[in-house]
Tab-separated table of C-alpha atoms and ligand atoms in Angstrom:
chain	number	residue	atom	x	y	z
A	1	MET	CA	-24.957	-50.340	18.522
A	2	ASP	CA	-26.808	-51.354	21.681
A	3	ASP	CA	-25.838	-55.017	21.722
A	4	CYS	CA	-22.349	-54.839	20.174
A	5	LEU	CA	-19.788	-56.255	22.620
A	6	PHE	CA	-17.083	-53.749	21.740
A	7	CYS	CA	-19.509	-50.784	21.766
A	8	ARG	CA	-20.394	-51.895	25.296
A	9	ILE	CA	-16.686	-51.887	26.238
A	10	VAL	CA	-16.373	-48.370	24.760
A	11	ARG	CA	-19.338	-47.253	26.918
A	12	GLY	CA	-17.834	-48.898	30.021
A	13	GLU	CA	-20.725	-51.354	30.386
A	14	ILE	CA	-18.400	-54.370	30.149
A	15	PRO	CA	-15.061	-54.344	31.979
A	16	ALA	CA	-11.859	-54.405	29.975
A	17	THR	CA	-8.210	-53.759	30.735
A	18	LEU	CA	-7.678	-50.512	28.877
A	19	VAL	CA	-4.205	-49.695	27.629
A	20	ALA	CA	-4.945	-46.513	25.666
A	21	GLU	CA	-7.788	-44.134	24.918
A	22	THR	CA	-7.968	-41.326	22.402
A	23	ASP	CA	-10.836	-39.200	21.115
A	24	ASP	CA	-11.434	-41.762	18.365
A	25	CYS	CA	-10.039	-45.095	19.560
A	26	VAL	CA	-9.906	-47.419	22.542
A	27	ALA	CA	-7.289	-50.144	23.107
A	28	PHE	CA	-7.650	-52.981	25.598
A	29	ARG	CA	-6.078	-56.360	26.340
A	30	ASP	CA	-7.563	-59.362	24.576
A	31	VAL	CA	-9.387	-61.617	27.046
A	32	ASN	CA	-7.867	-64.712	25.361
A	33	PRO	CA	-4.324	-63.589	24.545
A	34	GLN	CA	-2.455	-65.344	21.731
A	35	ALA	CA	0.888	-63.719	22.569
A	36	PRO	CA	2.450	-62.088	25.647
A	37	LEU	CA	1.217	-58.769	24.238
A	38	HIS	CA	-2.228	-59.043	22.659
A	39	VAL	CA	-4.150	-55.805	22.478
A	40	LEU	CA	-7.256	-54.943	20.487
A	41	VAL	CA	-7.479	-51.446	19.029
A	42	ILE	CA	-10.959	-50.344	18.035
A	43	PRO	CA	-12.683	-47.176	16.838
A	44	ARG	CA	-15.200	-45.710	19.281
A	45	ALA	CA	-17.685	-45.432	16.419
A	46	HIS	CA	-19.292	-48.691	15.357
A	47	VAL	CA	-18.175	-50.127	12.033
A	48	ALA	CA	-18.812	-53.841	11.585
A	49	SER	CA	-15.707	-54.726	9.575
A	50	LEU	CA	-13.332	-53.413	6.918
A	51	ASN	CA	-16.075	-54.238	4.414
A	52	GLU	CA	-18.175	-51.410	5.844
A	53	ALA	CA	-15.301	-49.008	6.572
A	54	ALA	CA	-15.191	-45.741	4.613
A	55	ASP	CA	-13.261	-43.336	6.838
A	56	ALA	CA	-9.554	-43.587	5.989
A	57	ALA	CA	-8.548	-41.539	9.031
A	58	GLN	CA	-10.553	-43.737	11.358
A	59	ILE	CA	-8.922	-46.921	10.057
A	60	GLY	CA	-5.463	-45.344	9.874
A	61	LYS	CA	-5.642	-44.244	13.496
A	62	LEU	CA	-5.963	-47.878	14.574
A	63	SER	CA	-2.528	-48.644	13.097
A	64	LEU	CA	-0.890	-45.529	14.505
A	65	LEU	CA	-2.223	-46.207	17.993
A	66	ALA	CA	-1.071	-49.840	17.757
A	67	ALA	CA	2.438	-48.629	16.832
A	68	GLU	CA	2.431	-46.255	19.800
A	69	ILE	CA	1.398	-49.056	22.179
A	70	ALA	CA	4.030	-51.406	20.727
A	71	ARG	CA	6.666	-48.711	21.290
A	72	ARG	CA	5.475	-48.040	24.821
A	73	GLU	CA	5.487	-51.756	25.691
A	74	GLY	CA	9.024	-52.215	24.324
A	75	HIS	CA	8.324	-54.152	21.107
A	76	ALA	CA	9.080	-51.554	18.429
A	77	GLU	CA	12.622	-52.786	17.785
A	78	SER	CA	12.069	-56.536	18.160
A	79	GLY	CA	8.866	-56.499	16.127
A	80	TYR	CA	5.159	-56.981	16.363
A	81	ARG	CA	2.226	-57.934	14.166
A	82	THR	CA	-1.040	-56.135	13.450
A	83	VAL	CA	-3.933	-58.146	12.065
A	84	VAL	CA	-7.471	-57.268	11.027
A	85	ASN	CA	-9.657	-60.326	10.499
A	86	THR	CA	-12.480	-59.568	8.087
A	87	GLY	CA	-15.377	-61.967	7.763
A	88	ALA	CA	-16.053	-65.412	9.155
A	89	ALA	CA	-13.605	-67.253	6.870
A	90	ALA	CA	-10.788	-65.076	8.209
A	91	GLY	CA	-11.799	-65.755	11.808
A	92	GLN	CA	-13.679	-62.558	12.617
A	93	THR	CA	-15.953	-63.287	15.566
A	94	VAL	CA	-16.729	-59.786	16.834
A	95	PHE	CA	-18.321	-57.574	14.201
A	96	HIS	CA	-16.953	-54.228	15.367
A	97	VAL	CA	-13.800	-53.601	13.381
A	98	HIS	CA	-10.663	-54.160	15.461
A	99	LEU	CA	-6.950	-54.421	14.959
A	100	HIS	CA	-5.061	-57.132	16.848
A	101	LEU	CA	-1.616	-56.085	18.106
A	102	LEU	CA	0.522	-59.153	18.862
A	103	ALA	CA	4.081	-59.283	20.187
A	104	GLY	CA	6.388	-60.940	22.655
A	105	ARG	CA	6.926	-64.287	20.942
A	106	GLU	CA	8.099	-65.538	17.564
A	107	LEU	CA	5.279	-64.958	15.098
A	108	ARG	CA	5.443	-67.390	12.201
A	109	TRP	CA	4.469	-66.770	8.601
A	110	PRO	CA	2.169	-67.660	6.979
A	111	PRO	CA	-0.382	-67.352	9.786
A	112	GLY	CA	-2.833	-70.212	10.272
B	201	LIG	P1	-11.735	-61.671	15.973
B	201	LIG	O1	-11.800	-63.174	16.114
B	201	LIG	O2	-10.722	-61.173	15.014
B	201	LIG	O3	-13.123	-61.091	15.714
B	201	LIG	O4	-11.264	-61.134	17.394
B	201	LIG	C1	-12.112	-60.974	18.475
B	201	LIG	C2	-11.259	-60.976	19.689
B	201	LIG	O5	-11.988	-60.436	20.771
B	201	LIG	C3	-10.807	-62.370	20.130
B	201	LIG	O6	-9.386	-62.438	20.118
B	201	LIG	C4	-11.374	-62.508	21.543
B	201	LIG	O7	-10.513	-63.182	22.419
B	201	LIG	C5	-11.575	-61.048	21.942
B	201	LIG	N1	-12.590	-60.800	22.953
B	201	LIG	C6	-13.848	-61.294	22.983
B	201	LIG	N2	-14.505	-60.791	24.050
B	201	LIG	C7	-13.644	-59.958	24.696
B	201	LIG	C8	-13.725	-59.145	25.868
B	201	LIG	N3	-14.848	-59.074	26.598
B	201	LIG	N4	-12.637	-58.431	26.239
B	201	LIG	C9	-11.503	-58.504	25.510
B	201	LIG	N5	-11.360	-59.243	24.390
B	201	LIG	C10	-12.412	-59.962	23.987
Protein backbone atom coordinates (compact mmCIF):
# COMPACT_ATOMS: atom_id res chain seq x y z
CA MET A 1 0.00 0.00 0.00
CA ASP A 2 1.67 3.19 -1.22
CA ASP A 3 0.37 5.53 1.46
CA CYS A 4 0.18 3.16 4.44
CA LEU A 5 2.38 4.47 7.27
CA PHE A 6 3.55 1.05 8.38
CA CYS A 7 4.17 -0.16 4.80
CA ARG A 8 6.39 2.91 4.45
CA ILE A 9 8.30 1.90 7.61
CA VAL A 10 8.70 -1.63 6.17
CA ARG A 11 10.14 -0.11 2.96
CA GLY A 12 12.48 2.16 4.96
CA GLU A 13 10.84 5.35 3.68
CA ILE A 14 9.99 6.52 7.22
CA PRO A 15 12.54 6.12 10.01
CA ALA A 16 11.78 3.79 12.89
CA THR A 17 13.79 2.24 15.69
CA LEU A 18 13.82 -1.38 14.59
CA VAL A 19 14.16 -4.06 17.24
CA ALA A 20 13.69 -7.17 15.08
CA GLU A 21 13.27 -8.18 11.46
CA THR A 22 12.33 -11.53 10.00
CA ASP A 23 11.33 -12.63 6.50
CA ASP A 24 7.69 -11.95 7.39
CA CYS A 25 7.64 -9.40 10.21
CA VAL A 26 9.17 -6.14 11.37
CA ALA A 27 9.22 -4.88 14.98
CA PHE A 28 9.96 -1.30 15.99
CA ARG A 29 9.55 0.96 19.02
CA ASP A 30 6.29 2.86 19.31
CA VAL A 31 6.84 6.59 18.77
CA ASN A 32 4.49 7.37 21.70
CA PRO A 33 5.35 4.66 24.23
CA GLN A 34 2.75 3.71 26.84
CA ALA A 35 5.17 1.59 28.88
CA PRO A 36 8.96 1.38 29.29
CA LEU A 37 8.88 -1.33 26.61
CA HIS A 38 6.40 -0.57 23.84
CA VAL A 39 7.11 -2.29 20.56
CA LEU A 40 4.88 -2.73 17.52
CA VAL A 41 5.14 -6.01 15.64
CA ILE A 42 3.75 -5.94 12.12
CA PRO A 43 3.63 -8.23 9.09
CA ARG A 44 5.60 -7.00 6.08
CA ALA A 45 2.56 -7.72 3.91
CA HIS A 46 -0.26 -5.21 4.20
CA VAL A 47 -3.37 -6.37 6.02
CA ALA A 48 -5.59 -3.59 7.35
CA SER A 49 -6.76 -5.27 10.56
CA LEU A 50 -7.72 -8.62 12.06
CA ASN A 51 -11.02 -8.23 10.20
CA GLU A 52 -9.18 -8.71 6.91
CA ALA A 53 -6.64 -11.27 8.16
CA ALA A 54 -6.82 -14.79 6.69
CA ASP A 55 -3.29 -16.17 7.07
CA ALA A 56 -3.02 -17.95 10.43
CA ALA A 57 0.76 -18.26 10.15
CA GLN A 58 1.15 -14.57 9.42
CA ILE A 59 -0.87 -13.56 12.48
CA GLY A 60 0.70 -16.23 14.69
CA LYS A 61 4.20 -15.05 13.83
CA LEU A 62 3.40 -11.65 15.34
CA SER A 63 2.84 -13.26 18.75
CA LEU A 64 5.89 -15.49 18.54
CA LEU A 65 8.15 -12.59 17.59
CA ALA A 66 6.68 -10.48 20.42
CA ALA A 67 7.48 -13.30 22.88
CA GLU A 68 11.04 -13.48 21.56
CA ILE A 69 11.50 -9.71 21.98
CA ALA A 70 10.01 -9.81 25.49
CA ARG A 71 12.47 -12.58 26.39
CA ARG A 72 15.40 -10.72 24.88
CA GLU A 73 14.49 -7.50 26.72
CA GLY A 74 14.18 -9.32 30.07
CA HIS A 75 10.39 -9.32 30.56
CA ALA A 76 9.50 -12.98 30.02
CA GLU A 77 9.47 -13.84 33.73
CA SER A 78 7.96 -10.64 35.11
CA GLY A 79 5.30 -10.44 32.41
CA TYR A 80 4.19 -8.45 29.44
CA ARG A 81 1.03 -7.72 27.47
CA THR A 82 0.25 -8.11 23.78
CA VAL A 83 -2.67 -6.18 22.34
CA VAL A 84 -4.21 -5.95 18.89
CA ASN A 85 -6.66 -3.07 18.56
CA THR A 86 -9.21 -3.77 15.83
CA GLY A 87 -11.40 -0.99 14.55
CA ALA A 88 -11.96 2.59 15.64
CA ALA A 89 -13.98 1.74 18.77
CA ALA A 90 -11.04 -0.30 20.06
CA GLY A 91 -8.60 2.53 19.38
CA GLN A 92 -7.06 1.35 16.12
CA THR A 93 -5.56 4.38 14.40
CA VAL A 94 -3.17 2.77 11.92
CA PHE A 95 -4.89 0.37 9.54
CA HIS A 96 -2.01 -2.04 8.99
CA VAL A 97 -2.47 -4.85 11.48
CA HIS A 98 -0.03 -4.60 14.39
CA LEU A 99 0.53 -6.18 17.75
CA HIS A 100 1.49 -3.93 20.67
CA LEU A 101 4.04 -5.44 23.07
CA LEU A 102 3.96 -3.63 26.42
CA ALA A 103 6.08 -4.27 29.51
CA GLY A 104 8.11 -2.66 32.23
CA ARG A 105 5.34 -1.31 34.45
CA GLU A 106 2.28 -2.65 36.23
CA LEU A 107 -0.39 -3.25 33.60
CA ARG A 108 -3.87 -3.06 35.08
CA TRP A 109 -6.92 -5.04 34.07
CA PRO A 110 -9.37 -4.30 32.60
CA PRO A 111 -7.62 -2.00 30.12
CA GLY A 112 -9.21 1.38 29.42
P1 LIG B 1 -3.25 1.69 17.21
O1 LIG B 1 -3.82 2.90 17.91
O2 LIG B 1 -3.54 0.39 17.88
O3 LIG B 1 -3.62 1.68 15.73
O4 LIG B 1 -1.67 1.85 17.29
C1 LIG B 1 -0.94 2.65 16.44
C2 LIG B 1 0.34 2.95 17.13
O5 LIG B 1 1.28 3.43 16.18
C3 LIG B 1 0.23 4.04 18.20
O6 LIG B 1 0.61 3.51 19.46
C4 LIG B 1 1.20 5.13 17.72
O7 LIG B 1 1.89 5.74 18.77
C5 LIG B 1 2.12 4.34 16.80
N1 LIG B 1 2.79 5.10 15.75
C6 LIG B 1 2.22 6.00 14.91
N2 LIG B 1 3.15 6.46 14.05
C7 LIG B 1 4.32 5.83 14.35
C8 LIG B 1 5.65 5.89 13.83
N3 LIG B 1 5.96 6.68 12.79
N4 LIG B 1 6.60 5.11 14.39
C9 LIG B 1 6.29 4.32 15.44
N5 LIG B 1 5.06 4.21 15.98
C10 LIG B 1 4.08 4.96 15.45
